[in-house]
Amino acid sequence: MLLLRRATTALPKTLQNLRHFSPSATSALPLDHTLQTQLDYLPGFPQPDSKHAETILAVPRSDSGKNISAKERKAGRVPSIIFEQEDGQHGGNKRLVSVQTNQIRKLVTHLGYSFFLSRLFDVEVRAEIGSDEVVEKVRALPRSIHLHSGTDAPLNVTFIRAPPGTLLKVDVPLVFIGDDVSPGLKKGASLNTIKRTVKFLCPAEIIPPYIEVDLSLLDVGQKLVAGDLKVHPALKLVRPKDEPIVKIAGGRVSDQQKDQAKKDQPKKDQAKK
């Protein structure tokens, strides 16, 4: 018996013929109209919080390199790239831009590192700082971000285009719930968190901000695997379904617990009489 309802990981037939690329790739093939009408967030599944629906402002960057990047950071901007994958190895339609350091830092701080990388944003490229001329406006997913090891200041960020009908491989963060009622944890066992994100192939319209992992029924020695996660039926696991996510690991009984058990035993024997 599964401790969580096993998610349906098979893609609808209309999705099965789309090309699957490498983990950093997307498919730009359009989905048919029938399927697009089905790609909505369903009740009971996490949805992106509208208060973080922010447009990221960017300006074109003519060149790349260490010196250019250093100047951009000194000016309060983060060197960035917006691109799409053509074949999983060679990026296509690449645009060099810079985004505002303060805006990216704020989003990463409010959302969290992994949650920032699993959320779509509107990226608006303007001709120059302070200009109202929009060069390009694109829906994009942050693919990677590098932070300074000492200050956590963003050093660079990469975006990948995510127009409607795109399939994206996303490392979706896990949020653990039910630990307060887990039978195993109540017995003093420890929570062994094996994965904090799980990679799914997601239609751009319904990328989950996170996935809830319910621990409420887990006893000592029991675990959950990727296939146990409850997700939207249009999402497909990239890695095997039996990949472990979390386990309730039993620990050694302490001397204090042993002494307490000895003290409790006569009471139990008396109760039986």
GROMACS .gro file of C-alpha atoms in nm, residues 104 155 174 216:
model
    4
  104ILE     CA    1   1.749   3.969  -0.858
  155LEU     CA    2   2.718   3.725  -1.013
  174LEU     CA    3   1.024   1.974  -0.235
  216SER     CA    4   0.223   1.199   0.803
   0.00000   0.00000   0.00000
